[in-house]
Amino acid sequence: MRGFYIGRFQPYHNGHHRMVEEIAADVDELVLGIGSAGDSHSPRNPFTAGERIMMVTKAVKDFDVTTYAVPIEDLDRNSVWVSHVQSMSPAFDVAYSNNPLVIQLFKEAGVEVRQSPMFNRDVLEGTEVRQRMIEDRDWESLVPDAVVDVVYEIGGIERIQRVTASDGSEHVASDDDPNPC
Amino acid sequence: MRGFYIGRFQPYHNGHHRMVEEIAADVDELVLGIGSAGDSHSPRNPFTAGERIMMVTKAVKDFDVTTYAVPIEDLDRNSVWVSHVQSMSPAFDVAYSNNPLVIQLFKEAGVEVRQSPMFNRDVLEGTEVRQRMIEDRDWESLVPDAVVDVVYEIGGIERIQRVTASDGSEHVASDDDPNPC
Amino acid sequence: MRGFYIGRFQPYHNGHHRMVEEIAADVDELVLGIGSAGDSHSPRNPFTAGERIMMVTKAVKDFDVTTYAVPIEDLDRNSVWVSHVQSMSPAFDVAYSNNPLVIQLFKEAGVEVRQSPMFNRDVLEGTEVRQRMIEDRDWESLVPDAVVDVVYEIGGIERIQRVTASDGSEHVASDDDPNPC
Amino acid sequence: MRGFYIGRFQPYHNGHHRMVEEIAADVDELVLGIGSAGDSHSPRNPFTAGERIMMVTKAVKDFDVTTYAVPIEDLDRNSVWVSHVQSMSPAFDVAYSNNPLVIQLFKEAGVEVRQSPMFNRDVLEGTEVRQRMIEDRDWESLVPDAVVDVVYEIGGIERIQRVTASDGSEHVASDDDPNPC
Amino acid sequence: MRGFYIGRFQPYHNGHHRMVEEIAADVDELVLGIGSAGDSHSPRNPFTAGERIMMVTKAVKDFDVTTYAVPIEDLDRNSVWVSHVQSMSPAFDVAYSNNPLVIQLFKEAGVEVRQSPMFNRDVLEGTEVRQRMIEDRDWESLVPDAVVDVVYEIGGIERIQRVTASDGSEHVASDDDPNPC
Amino acid sequence: MRGFYIGRFQPYHNGHHRMVEEIAADVDELVLGIGSAGDSHSPRNPFTAGERIMMVTKAVKDFDVTTYAVPIEDLDRNSVWVSHVQSMSPAFDVAYSNNPLVIQLFKEAGVEVRQSPMFNRDVLEGTEVRQRMIEDRDWESLVPDAVVDVVYEIGGIERIQRVTASDGSEHVASDDDPNPC
């Protein structure tokens, strides 16, 4: 059986890692969908898809399950999102998510969804990890060792600190004016 | 004479219905532009273009005027919006709107615009109808009977309640983190 | 040596003008990148790219430097932004900016960036100019004379006042409901 | 039961009309999907979506079946095409097509498809009608009367003749060179 | 009076130059629209928008007319093309073109178009110039001196020769198979 | 050292396999870029990105090198293609290609490219494999065993045969007319 689990993985942290471990017990193969794959260099999405593929691939090597790390670019249309995911991913039998919108979309498309109370924890941890990166506090203990290596290799701390100093808009908008009118 | 009236119709409600009735007295044919046609499955835009076409078409059947329900997808460029609308719609002689941006764009393009104090009411009603759907309070009395049928046929109440439980972002963004940083 | 300076220029004002004057002393040729080129008719981006090209071109005529006014449309991907700018602009040796995101992106791409404490002033002035336009107070003294002429020629004051009266969303979204849910 | 039938309808002609008549005997309601809705002003796609909506709506008025004319813009991704169609159209139970790609996509998505030998005829007729329009030969006898009216109202003959005189590329490409290299 | 003349300018050559000279006698200001601005690195569109801006700007310096070189990115919708051009360009009173599609689109939008038998020549010359570049034959005599300088500065000859050796598809399509099926 | 090798892999065949084997001797890690990731269900691009990820991942398991299979969606802009690839892929030191356009783009971006006479063979094989699939002749001997399994699991032969029966246009264009005008 093949499972699908989606996250932005900005970055991949211990909360994700525990979930993958839990799901790995259920399935033969696991697809890790890397969401918002086109976003990077913002406070909330600091890392590129390529960087996140490295984090995920290196971190899950220890688990005894075949994994696929698949970037999913946003199409900005909820109505075709499931089809888009299905075309970008190896075929899967069950999706794992606690996000109500994701659950609703998969259900309307007839895809089985499994939830777990545990799935919520990672949400808090993602924000916490990035906040600590920005404030130069200990973030390394919240992520697998392989992720620490990747973040340092790419100069990730300097990057998130710099782009956070900017006006916070997600994209470079040639913007000379950070004050919303 | 052919008139054009645009709304998101999320859902089509009694405020829209009274306006269409008023406009119908002015014109021979009426185009109902269904705005943000590509958006769906969000708290503010719960219904697909196809579902809204059904609502509108069934609800206006009683009026003695030829109507066209035309989905208008967002192009995200105000400067070409009027041309886009004109290419998607049967040719029209006059546009009905109270939205200042819509009025300005049509005026710069040389299209006649008619306003009416009555046009504002629908704005409040759209939010009210969706809020009642979310809270399981009486929303049926605020919309034409045909719309009630469509909403139940498509499982619309369950959908808006579910997607409202999510983090409120309009699109599935592979988002494991509902907290804006 | 050729320099690159990017702004939205909504509108081009005295703060921009002083910066261009300062940069002009450094370089033989100057590219003025007109950011968010596809945006217009909103309170924060009232003017089209074509209107801003006119403002910039006419205003910098006095400076003794060859200038290029180049519209840069948003691609909504930070990771390819520098390549996009480089393909739209004559080749440049140095970029001038105080925006931390712009600086980070150019640095990661190996482009030299120069900063100046002076560069911040224009941010405040952009908002101030638009606010005065909206409130019919003196804005003419904050921009070069050539810009005053362009704004009047295109009916710019009426436009910004009208679109500000709307619900403030940046694009026409066929929106009958200004209240975010 | 609701059926779905898609075509480009450039223009809607007697071949389409006979098929609609045949399908109308099967279904209670019929959705007519107007494909390549964003294309116009080319030899192969001369008419806008709005113009085709008028042709279709006026021509099918005589049939005793509720019809919806729904423009379908191209997304250029076969893998999400069915979802896109489903979100733009009122829900349908069966699709009518003889196009092998359309059949394959609907089948993979689990949608019932019905074919008919008759469906092929319209293909030839579409090319024939446009060729006659270009050469000023009798095309009126190949389309319903309502379509003749629309084509004349919009200056359709002059348009197709002019754009055919151009280099035949489908879009304005700021093209000073009609010779493919 | 302000005129608008559009071309791909791949590259800007003597045929374009003579036309600009002719138009310059008619108008006070001239906008040179650089079409297909997003295309580059292909046999038919070898040069980036930025490179073409340099060619045009340097070459027209001698003429006694204020010029604007404005890149126009393709939107792939004929129906909104005129609005797109108008938003990217300073306002113009008359367009110069011999392209039947361009003429038709401007006419439907109510813009005056002027034609000249001379306008056709440049078409042949564009293909000829690129062919000579590819075959290392004399192309320099077909373009203004300023263009020769730009082409050499950017390594343009090596580029067009290389990309012509490829399979001729206009975009990198990760393509391991040059044979169309 | 990390290498990057791009192909459409429609499907992944023995020619690709031999190249990967050769490259594997050079590098510690290898990124396999799956080009035109958004294309599928056409004669030339029958398989989805997800299906191709499965083929590649299963086939290269035997090699003693860490591999990443990364889908690369087309952006249709040669000028930003390298940046796009770099953001989607783990960082790489050298690219392997014989495609002249790919080589030129990487070289202009300062990326080292390695060529090999062997690289050409796969081009012929891709077309040959698909042709045999269409004609129900032996294609299994031209691809790794793992690919045979994937193709049968997804019903790939039926799919390519069906879509080849269609008019050959790459996308569903709601097309009732297979004859190019």
Short mmCIF file of C-alpha atoms in Angstrom, two decimals, chain E residues 166-167 169 171-181, chain F residues 5-17 19-20 32-36 43-47 52 55-56 74 81 96-102 118-130 143:
data_model
loop_
_atom_site.label_atom_id
_atom_site.label_comp_id
_atom_site.label_asym_id
_atom_site.label_seq_id
_atom_site.Cartn_x
_atom_site.Cartn_y
_atom_site.Cartn_z
CA SER E 166 19.21 22.31 -31.15
CA ASP E 167 15.92 20.80 -32.13
CA SER E 169 11.58 24.00 -30.39
CA HIS E 171 11.49 26.61 -25.32
CA VAL E 172 13.61 24.29 -23.24
CA ALA E 173 11.26 21.44 -22.76
CA SER E 174 13.60 19.05 -21.06
CA ASP E 175 13.45 17.42 -24.39
CA ASP E 176 15.37 14.28 -25.20
CA ASP E 177 13.50 13.69 -28.41
CA PRO E 178 13.71 16.11 -31.33
CA ASN E 179 11.48 14.10 -33.64
CA PRO E 180 7.87 15.20 -33.60
CA CYS E 181 5.64 12.13 -33.50
CA TYR F 5 20.83 15.01 -15.87
CA ILE F 6 17.55 16.05 -17.49
CA GLY F 7 15.22 14.16 -19.79
CA ARG F 8 11.55 13.82 -20.45
CA PHE F 9 11.74 10.08 -19.74
CA GLN F 10 8.67 9.26 -21.86
CA PRO F 11 9.37 6.52 -20.87
CA TYR F 12 12.67 5.93 -19.05
CA HIS F 13 14.48 3.42 -21.32
CA ASN F 14 17.73 1.52 -21.69
CA GLY F 15 19.46 4.47 -23.38
CA HIS F 16 18.77 6.62 -20.31
CA HIS F 17 19.79 3.74 -18.11
CA MET F 19 23.83 7.09 -19.38
CA VAL F 20 22.86 7.13 -15.74
CA LEU F 32 17.37 13.20 -12.49
CA GLY F 33 15.29 16.11 -13.73
CA ILE F 34 11.98 14.98 -15.20
CA GLY F 35 11.27 17.59 -17.85
CA SER F 36 7.93 18.84 -19.18
CA PRO F 43 1.48 10.73 -28.14
CA ARG F 44 4.82 12.34 -27.38
CA ASN F 45 4.29 12.77 -23.63
CA PRO F 46 2.04 9.89 -22.61
CA PHE F 47 3.01 9.56 -18.93
CA ARG F 52 7.77 8.84 -14.57
CA MET F 55 9.82 4.48 -13.39
CA VAL F 56 13.03 6.34 -12.67
CA ASP F 74 7.89 24.08 -18.06
CA TRP F 81 15.00 28.24 -17.07
CA TYR F 96 25.16 16.41 -18.25
CA SER F 97 23.57 17.15 -21.61
CA ASN F 98 24.09 17.01 -25.37
CA ASN F 99 21.20 19.34 -26.14
CA PRO F 100 22.71 22.54 -27.63
CA LEU F 101 20.06 24.82 -26.09
CA VAL F 102 20.48 23.30 -22.63
CA MET F 118 26.84 8.42 -26.08
CA PHE F 119 24.18 10.89 -25.00
CA ASN F 120 22.65 11.07 -28.45
CA ARG F 121 21.51 7.52 -28.62
CA ASP F 122 18.63 7.95 -26.20
CA VAL F 123 16.89 10.40 -28.50
CA LEU F 124 16.27 7.80 -31.13
CA GLU F 125 15.28 5.23 -28.58
CA GLY F 126 12.53 7.38 -27.00
CA THR F 127 10.69 7.71 -30.30
CA GLU F 128 11.24 4.05 -31.09
CA VAL F 129 9.84 2.86 -27.76
CA ARG F 130 6.68 4.93 -28.10
CA VAL F 143 13.35 -0.49 -21.16
#
